[in-house]
Coordinates of C-alpha atoms and ligand atoms in Angstrom, one line a residue:
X8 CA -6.5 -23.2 10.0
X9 CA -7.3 -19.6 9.3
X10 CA -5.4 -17.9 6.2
X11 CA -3.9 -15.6 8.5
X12 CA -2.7 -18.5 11.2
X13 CA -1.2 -20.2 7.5
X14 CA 0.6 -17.3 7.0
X15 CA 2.7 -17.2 10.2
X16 CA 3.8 -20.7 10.1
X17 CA 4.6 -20.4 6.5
X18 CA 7.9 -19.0 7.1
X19 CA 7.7 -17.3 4.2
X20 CA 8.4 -13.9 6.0
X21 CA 10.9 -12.7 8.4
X22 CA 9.7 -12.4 11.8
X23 CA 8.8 -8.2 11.6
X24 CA 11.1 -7.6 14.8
X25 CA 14.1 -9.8 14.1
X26 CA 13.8 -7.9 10.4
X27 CA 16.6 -5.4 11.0
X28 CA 16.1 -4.0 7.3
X29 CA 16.2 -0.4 6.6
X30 CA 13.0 -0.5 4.8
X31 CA 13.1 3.1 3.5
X32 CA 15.3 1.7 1.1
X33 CA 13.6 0.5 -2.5
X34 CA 12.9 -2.6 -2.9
X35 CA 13.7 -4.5 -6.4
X36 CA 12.0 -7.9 -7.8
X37 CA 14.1 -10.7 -8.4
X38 CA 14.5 -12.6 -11.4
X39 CA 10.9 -13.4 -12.6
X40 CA 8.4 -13.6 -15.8
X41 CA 5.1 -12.3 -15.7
X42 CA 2.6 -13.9 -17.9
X43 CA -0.9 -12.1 -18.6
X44 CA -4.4 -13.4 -19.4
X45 CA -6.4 -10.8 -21.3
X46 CA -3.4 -8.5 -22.3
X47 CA -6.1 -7.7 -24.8
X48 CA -8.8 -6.2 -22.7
X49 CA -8.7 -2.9 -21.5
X50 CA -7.7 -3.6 -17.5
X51 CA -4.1 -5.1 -19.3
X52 CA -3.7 -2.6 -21.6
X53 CA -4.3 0.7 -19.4
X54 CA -3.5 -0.4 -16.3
X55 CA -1.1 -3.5 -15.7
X56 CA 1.6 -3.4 -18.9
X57 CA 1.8 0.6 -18.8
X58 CA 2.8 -0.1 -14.3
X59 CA 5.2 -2.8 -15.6
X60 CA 6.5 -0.1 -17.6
X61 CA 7.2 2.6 -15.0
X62 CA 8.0 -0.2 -12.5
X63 CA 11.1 -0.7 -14.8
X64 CA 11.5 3.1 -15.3
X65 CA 12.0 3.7 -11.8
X66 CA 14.7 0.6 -11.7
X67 CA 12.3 -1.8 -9.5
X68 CA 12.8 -4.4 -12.1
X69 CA 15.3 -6.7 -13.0
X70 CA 17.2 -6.4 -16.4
X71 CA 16.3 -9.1 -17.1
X72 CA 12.0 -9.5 -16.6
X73 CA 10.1 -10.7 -18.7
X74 CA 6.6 -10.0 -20.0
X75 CA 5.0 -12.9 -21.6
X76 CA 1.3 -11.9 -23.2
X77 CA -1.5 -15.1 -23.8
X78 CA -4.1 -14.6 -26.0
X79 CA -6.2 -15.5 -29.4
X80 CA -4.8 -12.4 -31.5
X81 CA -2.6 -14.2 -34.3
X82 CA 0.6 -12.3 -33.2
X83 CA 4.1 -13.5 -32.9
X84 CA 6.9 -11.9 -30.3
X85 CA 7.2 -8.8 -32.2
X86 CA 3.9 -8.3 -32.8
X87 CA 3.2 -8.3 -29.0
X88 CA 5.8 -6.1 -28.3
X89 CA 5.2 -3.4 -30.8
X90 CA 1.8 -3.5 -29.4
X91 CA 3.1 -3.4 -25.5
X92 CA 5.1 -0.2 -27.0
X93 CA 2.1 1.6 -28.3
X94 CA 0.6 0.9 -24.5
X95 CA 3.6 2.4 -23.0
X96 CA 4.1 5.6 -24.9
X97 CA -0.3 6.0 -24.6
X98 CA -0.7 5.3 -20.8
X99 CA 2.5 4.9 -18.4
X100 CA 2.8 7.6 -15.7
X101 CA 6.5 7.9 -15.9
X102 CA 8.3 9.7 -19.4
X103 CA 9.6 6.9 -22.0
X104 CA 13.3 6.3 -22.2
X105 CA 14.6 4.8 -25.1
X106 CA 17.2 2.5 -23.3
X107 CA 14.0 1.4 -20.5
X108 CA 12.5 0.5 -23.5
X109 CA 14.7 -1.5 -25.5
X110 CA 15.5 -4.0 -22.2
X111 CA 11.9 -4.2 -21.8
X112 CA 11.1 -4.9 -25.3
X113 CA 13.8 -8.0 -25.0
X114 CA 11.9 -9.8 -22.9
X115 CA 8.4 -10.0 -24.6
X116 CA 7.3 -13.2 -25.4
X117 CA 3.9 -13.8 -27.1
X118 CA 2.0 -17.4 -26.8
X119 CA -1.1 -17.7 -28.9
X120 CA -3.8 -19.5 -27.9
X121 CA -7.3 -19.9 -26.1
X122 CA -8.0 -20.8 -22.3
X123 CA -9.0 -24.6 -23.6
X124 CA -5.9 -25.2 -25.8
X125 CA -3.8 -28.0 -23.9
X126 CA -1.4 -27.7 -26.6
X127 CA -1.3 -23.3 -26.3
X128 CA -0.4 -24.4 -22.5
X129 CA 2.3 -26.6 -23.2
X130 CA 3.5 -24.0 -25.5
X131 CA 3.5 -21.3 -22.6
X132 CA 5.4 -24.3 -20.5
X133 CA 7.9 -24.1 -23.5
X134 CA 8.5 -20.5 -23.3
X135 CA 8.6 -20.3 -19.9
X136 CA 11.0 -22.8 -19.7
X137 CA 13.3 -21.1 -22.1
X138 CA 13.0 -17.4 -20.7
X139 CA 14.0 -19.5 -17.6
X140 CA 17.4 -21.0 -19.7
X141 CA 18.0 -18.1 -21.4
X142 CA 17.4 -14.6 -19.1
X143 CA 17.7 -16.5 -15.7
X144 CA 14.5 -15.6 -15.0
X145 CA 14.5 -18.7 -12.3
X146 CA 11.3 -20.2 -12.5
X147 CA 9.8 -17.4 -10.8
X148 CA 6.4 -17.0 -13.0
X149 CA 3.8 -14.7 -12.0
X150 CA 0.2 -15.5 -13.8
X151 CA -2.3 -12.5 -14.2
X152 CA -5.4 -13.3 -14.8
X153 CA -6.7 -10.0 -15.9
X154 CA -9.6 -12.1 -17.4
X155 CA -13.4 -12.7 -16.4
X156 CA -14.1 -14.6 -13.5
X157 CA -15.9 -17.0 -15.1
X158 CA -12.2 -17.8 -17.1
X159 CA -10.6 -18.4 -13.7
X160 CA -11.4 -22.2 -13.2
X161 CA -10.4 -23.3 -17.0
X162 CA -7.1 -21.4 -16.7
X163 CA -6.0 -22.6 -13.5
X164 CA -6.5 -26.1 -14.2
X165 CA -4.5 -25.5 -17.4
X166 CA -1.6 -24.0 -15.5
X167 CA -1.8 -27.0 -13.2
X168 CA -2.2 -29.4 -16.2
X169 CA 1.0 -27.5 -17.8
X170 CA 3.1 -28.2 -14.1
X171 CA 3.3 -24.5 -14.2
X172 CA 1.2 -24.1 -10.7
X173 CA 3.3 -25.9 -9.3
X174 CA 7.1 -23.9 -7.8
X175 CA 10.8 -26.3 -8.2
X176 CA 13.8 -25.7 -6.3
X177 CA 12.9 -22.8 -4.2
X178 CA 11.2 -20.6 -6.8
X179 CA 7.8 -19.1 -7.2
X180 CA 4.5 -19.2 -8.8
X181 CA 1.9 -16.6 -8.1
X182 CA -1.4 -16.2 -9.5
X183 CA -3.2 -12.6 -9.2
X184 CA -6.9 -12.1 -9.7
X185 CA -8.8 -9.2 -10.3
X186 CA -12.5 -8.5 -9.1
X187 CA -15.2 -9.5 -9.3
X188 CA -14.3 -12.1 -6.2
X189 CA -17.6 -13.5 -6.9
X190 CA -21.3 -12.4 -6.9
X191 CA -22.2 -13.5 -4.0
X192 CA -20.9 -15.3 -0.6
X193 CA -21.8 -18.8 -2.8
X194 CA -20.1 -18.2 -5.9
X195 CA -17.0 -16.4 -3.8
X196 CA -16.6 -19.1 -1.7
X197 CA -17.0 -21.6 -4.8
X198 CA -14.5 -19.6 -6.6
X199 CA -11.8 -19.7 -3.8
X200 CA -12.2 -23.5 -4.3
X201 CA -10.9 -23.4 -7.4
X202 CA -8.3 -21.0 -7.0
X203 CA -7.0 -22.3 -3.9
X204 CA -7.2 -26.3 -5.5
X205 CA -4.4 -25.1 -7.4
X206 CA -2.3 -22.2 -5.7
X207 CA -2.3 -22.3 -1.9
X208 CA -3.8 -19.1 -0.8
X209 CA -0.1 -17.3 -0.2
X210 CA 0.4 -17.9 -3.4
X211 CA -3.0 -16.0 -4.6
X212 CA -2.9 -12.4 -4.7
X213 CA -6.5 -10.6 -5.1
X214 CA -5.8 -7.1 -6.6
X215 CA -8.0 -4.6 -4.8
X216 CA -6.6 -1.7 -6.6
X217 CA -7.9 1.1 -3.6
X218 CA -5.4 -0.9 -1.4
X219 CA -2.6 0.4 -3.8
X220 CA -3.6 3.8 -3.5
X221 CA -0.9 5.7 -1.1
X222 CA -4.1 8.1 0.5
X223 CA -5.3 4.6 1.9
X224 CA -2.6 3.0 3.2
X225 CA -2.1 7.0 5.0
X226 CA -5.0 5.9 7.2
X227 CA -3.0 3.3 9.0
X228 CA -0.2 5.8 8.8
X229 CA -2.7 8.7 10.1
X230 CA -4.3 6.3 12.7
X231 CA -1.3 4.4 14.3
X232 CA 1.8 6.8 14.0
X233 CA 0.1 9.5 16.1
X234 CA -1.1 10.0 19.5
X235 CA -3.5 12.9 18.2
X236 CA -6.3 10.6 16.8
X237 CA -6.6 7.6 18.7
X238 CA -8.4 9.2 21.9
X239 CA -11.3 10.5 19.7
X240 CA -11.8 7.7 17.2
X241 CA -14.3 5.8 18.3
X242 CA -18.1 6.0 20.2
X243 CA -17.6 8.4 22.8
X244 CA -17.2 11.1 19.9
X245 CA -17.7 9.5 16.6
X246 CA -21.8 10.5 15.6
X247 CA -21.7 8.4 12.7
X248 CA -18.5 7.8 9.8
X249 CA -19.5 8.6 6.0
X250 CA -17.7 6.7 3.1
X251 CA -18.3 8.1 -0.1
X252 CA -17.2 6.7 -3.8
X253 CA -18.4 9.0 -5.9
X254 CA -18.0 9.4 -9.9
X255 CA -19.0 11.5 -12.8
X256 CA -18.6 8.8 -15.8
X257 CA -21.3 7.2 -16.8
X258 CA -21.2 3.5 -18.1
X259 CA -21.6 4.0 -22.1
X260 CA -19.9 1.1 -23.4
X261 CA -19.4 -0.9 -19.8
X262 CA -22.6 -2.8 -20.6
X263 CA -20.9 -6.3 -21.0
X264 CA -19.5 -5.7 -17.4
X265 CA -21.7 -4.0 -15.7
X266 CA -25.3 -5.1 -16.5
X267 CA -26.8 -7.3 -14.0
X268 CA -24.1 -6.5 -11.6
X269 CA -24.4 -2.5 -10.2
X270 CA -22.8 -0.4 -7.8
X271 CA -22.7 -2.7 -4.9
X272 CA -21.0 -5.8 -6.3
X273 CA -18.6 -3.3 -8.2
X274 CA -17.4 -1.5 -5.2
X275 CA -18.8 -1.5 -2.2
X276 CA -18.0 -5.0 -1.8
X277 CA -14.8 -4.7 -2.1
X278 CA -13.1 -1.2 -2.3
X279 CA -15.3 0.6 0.0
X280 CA -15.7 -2.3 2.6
X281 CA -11.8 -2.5 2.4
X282 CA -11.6 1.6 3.3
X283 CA -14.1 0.8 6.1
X284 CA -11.8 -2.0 7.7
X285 CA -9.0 0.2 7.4
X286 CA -10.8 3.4 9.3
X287 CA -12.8 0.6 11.9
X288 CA -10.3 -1.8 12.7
X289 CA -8.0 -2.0 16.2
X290 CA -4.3 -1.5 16.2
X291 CA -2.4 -4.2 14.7
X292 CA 0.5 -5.8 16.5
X293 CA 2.8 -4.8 13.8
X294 CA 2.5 -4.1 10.0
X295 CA 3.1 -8.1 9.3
X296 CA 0.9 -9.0 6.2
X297 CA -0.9 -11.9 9.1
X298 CA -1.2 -8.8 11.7
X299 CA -2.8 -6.9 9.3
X300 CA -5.4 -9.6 8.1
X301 CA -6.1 -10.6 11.4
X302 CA -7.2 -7.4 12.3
X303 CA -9.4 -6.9 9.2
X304 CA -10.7 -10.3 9.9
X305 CA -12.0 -9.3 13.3
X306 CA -13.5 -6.2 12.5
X307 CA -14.9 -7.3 8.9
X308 CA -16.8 -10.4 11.2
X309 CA -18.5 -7.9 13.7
X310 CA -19.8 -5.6 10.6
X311 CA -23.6 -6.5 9.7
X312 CA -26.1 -4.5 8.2
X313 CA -28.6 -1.9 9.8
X314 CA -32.5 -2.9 9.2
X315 CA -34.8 -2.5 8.6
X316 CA -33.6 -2.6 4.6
X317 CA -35.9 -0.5 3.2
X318 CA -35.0 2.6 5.5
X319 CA -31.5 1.8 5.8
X320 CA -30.5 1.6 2.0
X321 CA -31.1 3.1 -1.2
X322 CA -30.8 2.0 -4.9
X323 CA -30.6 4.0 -7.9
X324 CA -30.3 4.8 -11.6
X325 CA -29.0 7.0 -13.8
X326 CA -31.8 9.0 -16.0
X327 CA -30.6 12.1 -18.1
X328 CA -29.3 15.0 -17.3
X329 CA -26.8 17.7 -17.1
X330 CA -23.0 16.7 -16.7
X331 CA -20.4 19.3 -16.7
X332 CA -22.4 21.5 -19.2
X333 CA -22.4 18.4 -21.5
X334 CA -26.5 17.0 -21.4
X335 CA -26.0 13.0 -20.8
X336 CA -28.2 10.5 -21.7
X337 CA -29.6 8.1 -18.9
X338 CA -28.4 4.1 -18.3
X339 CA -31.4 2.5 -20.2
X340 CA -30.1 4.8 -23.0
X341 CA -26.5 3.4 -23.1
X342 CA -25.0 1.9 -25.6
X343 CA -24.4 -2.0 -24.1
X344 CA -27.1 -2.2 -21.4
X345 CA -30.8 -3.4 -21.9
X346 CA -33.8 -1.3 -22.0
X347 CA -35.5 -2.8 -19.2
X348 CA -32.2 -3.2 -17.2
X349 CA -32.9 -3.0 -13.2
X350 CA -29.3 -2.1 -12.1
X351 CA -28.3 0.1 -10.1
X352 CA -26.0 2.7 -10.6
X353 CA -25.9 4.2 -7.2
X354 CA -26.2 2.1 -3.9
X355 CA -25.7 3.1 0.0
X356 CA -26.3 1.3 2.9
X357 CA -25.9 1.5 6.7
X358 CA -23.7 -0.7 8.6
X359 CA -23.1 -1.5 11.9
X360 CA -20.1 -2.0 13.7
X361 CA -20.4 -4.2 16.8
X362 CA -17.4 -3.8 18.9
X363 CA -17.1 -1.8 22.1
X364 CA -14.9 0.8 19.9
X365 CA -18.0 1.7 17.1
X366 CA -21.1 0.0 18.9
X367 CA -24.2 2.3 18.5
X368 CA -22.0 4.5 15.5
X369 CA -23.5 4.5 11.8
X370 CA -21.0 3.6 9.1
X371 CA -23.1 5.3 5.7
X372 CA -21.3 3.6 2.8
X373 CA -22.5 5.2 -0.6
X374 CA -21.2 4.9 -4.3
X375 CA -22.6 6.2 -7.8
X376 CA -22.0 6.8 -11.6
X377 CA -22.7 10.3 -12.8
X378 CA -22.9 11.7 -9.6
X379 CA -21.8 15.6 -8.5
X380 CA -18.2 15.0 -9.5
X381 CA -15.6 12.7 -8.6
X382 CA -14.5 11.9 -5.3
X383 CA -13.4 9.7 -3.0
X384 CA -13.6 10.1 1.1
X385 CA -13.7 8.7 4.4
X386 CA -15.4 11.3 6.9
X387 CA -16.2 10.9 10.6
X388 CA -18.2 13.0 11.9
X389 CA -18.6 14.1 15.2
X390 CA -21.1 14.4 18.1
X391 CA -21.8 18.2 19.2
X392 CA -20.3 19.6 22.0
X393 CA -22.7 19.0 24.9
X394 CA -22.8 22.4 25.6
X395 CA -22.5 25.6 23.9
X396 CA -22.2 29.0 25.7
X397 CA -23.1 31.0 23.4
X398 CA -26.1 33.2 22.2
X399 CA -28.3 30.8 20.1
X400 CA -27.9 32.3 16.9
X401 CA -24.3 32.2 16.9
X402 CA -24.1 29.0 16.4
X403 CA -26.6 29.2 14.0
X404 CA -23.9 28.1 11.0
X405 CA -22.0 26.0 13.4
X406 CA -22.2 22.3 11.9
X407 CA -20.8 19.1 13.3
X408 CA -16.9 18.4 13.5
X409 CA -15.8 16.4 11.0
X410 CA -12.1 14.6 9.9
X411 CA -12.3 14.2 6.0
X412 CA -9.3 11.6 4.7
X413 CA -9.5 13.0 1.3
X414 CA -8.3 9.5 -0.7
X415 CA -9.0 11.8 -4.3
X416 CA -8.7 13.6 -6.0
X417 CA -6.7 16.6 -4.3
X418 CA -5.3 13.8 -2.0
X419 CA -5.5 15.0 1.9
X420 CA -7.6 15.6 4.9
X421 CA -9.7 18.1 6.3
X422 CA -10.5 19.0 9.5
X423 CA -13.4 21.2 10.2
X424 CA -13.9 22.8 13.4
X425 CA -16.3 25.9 14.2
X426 CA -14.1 29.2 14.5
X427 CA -15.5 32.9 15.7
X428 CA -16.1 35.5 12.6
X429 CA -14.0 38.4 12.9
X430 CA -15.6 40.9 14.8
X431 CA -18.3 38.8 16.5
X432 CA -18.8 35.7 18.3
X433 CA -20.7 34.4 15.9
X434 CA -19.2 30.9 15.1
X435 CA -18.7 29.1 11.7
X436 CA -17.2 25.9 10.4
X437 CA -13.9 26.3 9.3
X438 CA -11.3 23.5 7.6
X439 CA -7.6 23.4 8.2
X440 CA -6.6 21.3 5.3
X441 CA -3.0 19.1 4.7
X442 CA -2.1 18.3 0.8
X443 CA -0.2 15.7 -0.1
X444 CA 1.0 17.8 -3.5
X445 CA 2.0 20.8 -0.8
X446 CA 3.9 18.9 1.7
X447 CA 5.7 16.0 -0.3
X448 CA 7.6 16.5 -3.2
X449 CA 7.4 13.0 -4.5
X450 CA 4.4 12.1 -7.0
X451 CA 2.5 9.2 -5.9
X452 CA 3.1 5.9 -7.9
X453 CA 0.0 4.3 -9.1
X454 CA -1.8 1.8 -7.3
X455 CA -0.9 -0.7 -10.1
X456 CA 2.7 0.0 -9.5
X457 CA 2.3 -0.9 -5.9
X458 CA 0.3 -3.5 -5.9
X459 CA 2.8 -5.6 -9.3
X460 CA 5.5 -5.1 -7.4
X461 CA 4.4 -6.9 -4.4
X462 CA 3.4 -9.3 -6.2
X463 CA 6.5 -10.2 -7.3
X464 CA 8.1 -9.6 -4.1
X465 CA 6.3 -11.6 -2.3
X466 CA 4.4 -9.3 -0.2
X467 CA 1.0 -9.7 0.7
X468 CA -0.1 -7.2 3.1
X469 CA -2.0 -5.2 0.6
X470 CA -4.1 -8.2 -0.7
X471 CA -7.2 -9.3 0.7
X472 CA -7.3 -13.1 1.6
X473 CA -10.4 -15.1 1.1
X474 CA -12.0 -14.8 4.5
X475 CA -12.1 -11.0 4.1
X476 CA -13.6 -11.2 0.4
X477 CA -16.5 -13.7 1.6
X478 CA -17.2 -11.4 5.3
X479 CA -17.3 -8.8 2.7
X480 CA -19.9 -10.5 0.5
X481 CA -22.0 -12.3 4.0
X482 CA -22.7 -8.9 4.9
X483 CA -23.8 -7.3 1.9
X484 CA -25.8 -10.6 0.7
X485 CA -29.1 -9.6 2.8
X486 CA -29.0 -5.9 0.4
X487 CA -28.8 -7.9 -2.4
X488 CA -31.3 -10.5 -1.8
X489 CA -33.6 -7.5 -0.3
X490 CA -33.0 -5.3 -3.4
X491 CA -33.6 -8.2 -5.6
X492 CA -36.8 -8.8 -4.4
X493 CA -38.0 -5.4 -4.1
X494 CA -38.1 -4.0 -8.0
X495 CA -36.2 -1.3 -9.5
X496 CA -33.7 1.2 -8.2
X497 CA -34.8 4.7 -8.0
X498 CA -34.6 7.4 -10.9
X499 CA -31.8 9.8 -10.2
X500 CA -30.7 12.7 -12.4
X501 CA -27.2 12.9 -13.9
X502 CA -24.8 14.9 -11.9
X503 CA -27.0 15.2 -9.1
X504 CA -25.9 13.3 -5.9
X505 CA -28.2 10.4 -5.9
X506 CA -32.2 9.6 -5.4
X507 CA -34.5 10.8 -2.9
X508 CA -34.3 7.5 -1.1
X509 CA -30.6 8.2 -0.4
X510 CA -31.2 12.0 0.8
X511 CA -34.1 10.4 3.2
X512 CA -32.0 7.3 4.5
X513 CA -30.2 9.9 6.3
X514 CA -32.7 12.3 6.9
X515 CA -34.8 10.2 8.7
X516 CA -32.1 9.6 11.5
X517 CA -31.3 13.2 11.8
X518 CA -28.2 13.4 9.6
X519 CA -27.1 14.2 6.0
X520 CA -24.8 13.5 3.8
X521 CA -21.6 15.6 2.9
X522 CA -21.5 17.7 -0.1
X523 CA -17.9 17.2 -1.1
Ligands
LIG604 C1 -13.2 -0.2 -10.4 C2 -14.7 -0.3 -10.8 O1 -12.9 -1.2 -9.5 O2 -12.9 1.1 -9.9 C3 -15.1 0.9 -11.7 O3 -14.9 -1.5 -11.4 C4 -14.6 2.2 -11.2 O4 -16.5 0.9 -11.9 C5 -13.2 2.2 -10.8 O5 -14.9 3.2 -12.2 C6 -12.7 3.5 -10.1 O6 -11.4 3.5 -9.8 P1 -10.6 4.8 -9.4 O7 -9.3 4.4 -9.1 O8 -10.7 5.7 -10.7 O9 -11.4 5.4 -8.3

């Protein structure tokens, strides 16, 4: 049975049109105790404890959560939380309040111990146990694994080992993963196993973090709540759709991560396939988490890559050069990576799309470190009018049509249309932009905060499933394998916007690529 199909029957969630819930209301967790793996690495420590923070600051938490960190450091409850204090006041979003705070700092527990320790598990069963007794926290335990993958298997087989997989008397137990969902279809699908041989898959929850970003989920806002777009978003006026991740860091330090892994397995396999779903996929019956996935499902199955391989992809690497006025070294310079290191720092490819919506329509996904600056973007691009009645060189400037979802920074979208010069007919592109920071007054929560809170809610609609992570990696396998096989990645200068081969992959169809 499909993941989707498991979901329905589940009856975990309320049929979506029987659920007469104003849902403009805020939702708030129940009772429940969060334990994290890793809550020394650097994905605990910027991102998850300082959300839990401003998750409580903005009163989505119960009084009585708790926070339960597992690791080797030789600390003891306090220890933990004067260290998940020092996290808050550095990194939450949200100003520090004294009385937040001192709730918060109630419920840290700290279990010490390493990821073979039967006895550091039965501990964690201990406190877990007591949190439950004494804060009511109902046997609701959340475990994030903010961890390498290669960690996953030991600690969910100690969790199940400890009983604490396992859910009593109507409560919960939820495991959340972070990427990388593999390195391939093989080791994904492998890695499911595991996972799901100890939490059923509605109990997993895969952190995608672009999914938590509010400019993405405005694309199904943007594509389903108006009549404007629909007509035009597909074939009959789509030339080709350009998906763009790019950034200006550079990897210094990252080496232990990143070396032997590159730009496609970081994020096109997941986050930029994700925004492609979102911008390709049909209409879903409703927003029900199994809608949703079905219809990502369906349109991640008919995606497959254009060939031939070594026209319709590029590869690339980092060398020196000029950053923001600051002169940066190149990759194989790095501090953490290996002089001879073959991985890539910048990757694009060309996918197809084969439904009667996108068939015969380009999808151009790129990504890259130490690129032109940072941006993120989803742009379609449009076919030329079939016929212009104007002088020749008044269109001269006149480039395609184009809808920019601007996911960041300066969250929005642009629409550029040709418009007459004053005092001419000459005609020139033009963009009629909307802002999020101009038209809403609220600031956007962080995808972290999002994505936590669902988790403990119960609410999986922004969470890829584990059909959607191995489509993801099916299709991108061939790149891999090709790329693998086919030597280095081309040289690209820093702060430039990727290697020749990239300019060219475009080129050689007739397009380009954006300048954002
Ligand atoms: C992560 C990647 O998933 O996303 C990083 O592993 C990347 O390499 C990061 O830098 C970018 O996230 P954001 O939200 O800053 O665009």
């Amino acid at each position: 049975m499909s993941p989707a199909a498991t979901r329905l029957t589940s009856g975990q969630w309320q049929n979506p049109l029987r659920d007469k819930r104003d849902k403009r209301l805020p939702r708030i967790a129940g009772p429940c105790a969060v334990v994290i793996f890793g809550v020394t690495g650097d994905l605990a420590r910027k991102k998850v404890v300082p959300a839990i923070y401003d998750l409580a600051n903005r009163g989505l938490l119960p009084p009585t959560f708790s926070l339960v960190g597992f690791g080797r450091r030789d600390w003891d409850d306090e220890a933990f939380s004067n260290e998940v204090y020092q996290l808050v006041k550095d990194h939450s979003r949200t100003p520090f309040r004294q009385v937040i705070w001192d709730r918060l700092a109630e419920g840290c527990r700290f279990v010490q111990g390493a990821f073979d320790d039967d006895q550091a598990f039965a501990r964690l069963a201990e406190t877990l146990e007591k949190l439950d007794a004494d804060r009511g926290t109902g046997g609701n335990h959340g475990f994030y694994l903010a961890i390498p993958p290669k960690s996953f298997p030991a600690v969910c087989e100690q969790l199940y080992n400890a009983g604490l997989a396992k859910p009593q008397d109507g409560s919960w137990r939820r495991v959340v993963i972070e990427k990388p969902f593999g390195h391939d279809l093989d080791s994904a699908r492998e890695l499911n196993k595991v996972v799901n041989s100890v939490f059923p898959e509605e109990s997993v929850f895969r952190i995608d973090h672009y999914l938590g970003k509010e400019t993405v989920q405005n694309i199904l806002a943007m594509r389903f709540a108006n009549q404007l777009f629909d007509p035009i978003w597909n074939s009959n006026y789509v030339d080709h759709v350009q998906i763009t991740m790019a950034e200006d860091i550079g990897l210094g330090g990252r080496g232990g991560y990143y070396d032997g892994i590159g730009a496609a397995r970081d994020v096109i396999q997941n986050h930029l396939m994700q925004l492609l779903a979102l911008t390709a996929m049909e209409e879903p019956v409703s927003f029900h988490p199994s809608q949703l996935q079905t219809e990502k499902i369906k349109v991640l199955s008919a995606v497959k890559l254009a060939e031939p391989l070594d026209e319709t992809t590029s590869r690339g690497q980092y060398a020196a050069g000029w950053q923001g006025g600051e002169h940066v070294v190149g990759l194989l310079d790095e501090e953490g990576f290996s002089k001879d290191s073959t991985t890539e720092t910048f990757a694009a490819i060309t996918l197809e799309v084969d439904t009667r919506r996108w068939a015969g329509v380009p999808f151009y996904l790129r990504t890259g470190k130490r690129l032109g600056r940072r941006v993120t973007e989803i742009a379609l691009v449009f076919k030329r009018a079939p016929h212009l009645p104007f002088d020749a060189t008044m269109t001269d400037e006149l480039g395609a049509n184009a809808l920019v979802i601007r996911v960041q920074p300066d969250e929005g979208v642009t629409l550029r249309f040709g418009s007459k010069v004053p005092g001419s007919m000459e005609v020139r592109d033009v963009n009629m932009d909307f802002s999020y920071g101009a038209a809403f007054a609220e600031e956007s929560p962080e995808a972290y905060e999002r994505l936590i809170l669902d988790v403990l809610l119960g609410e999986p609609s922004l969470f890829p499933v584990n059909e959607e992570v191995e489509l993801a990696w099916e299709v991108l396998d061939p790149a891999l394998d090709y790329w693998a096989e086919h030597g280095k990645p081309d040289p690209y200068e820093a702060g430039t916007w990727g290697p020749a081969s990239a300019f060219e992959m475009l080129r050689r169809t007739g397009r380009e690529w954006r300048r954002p």
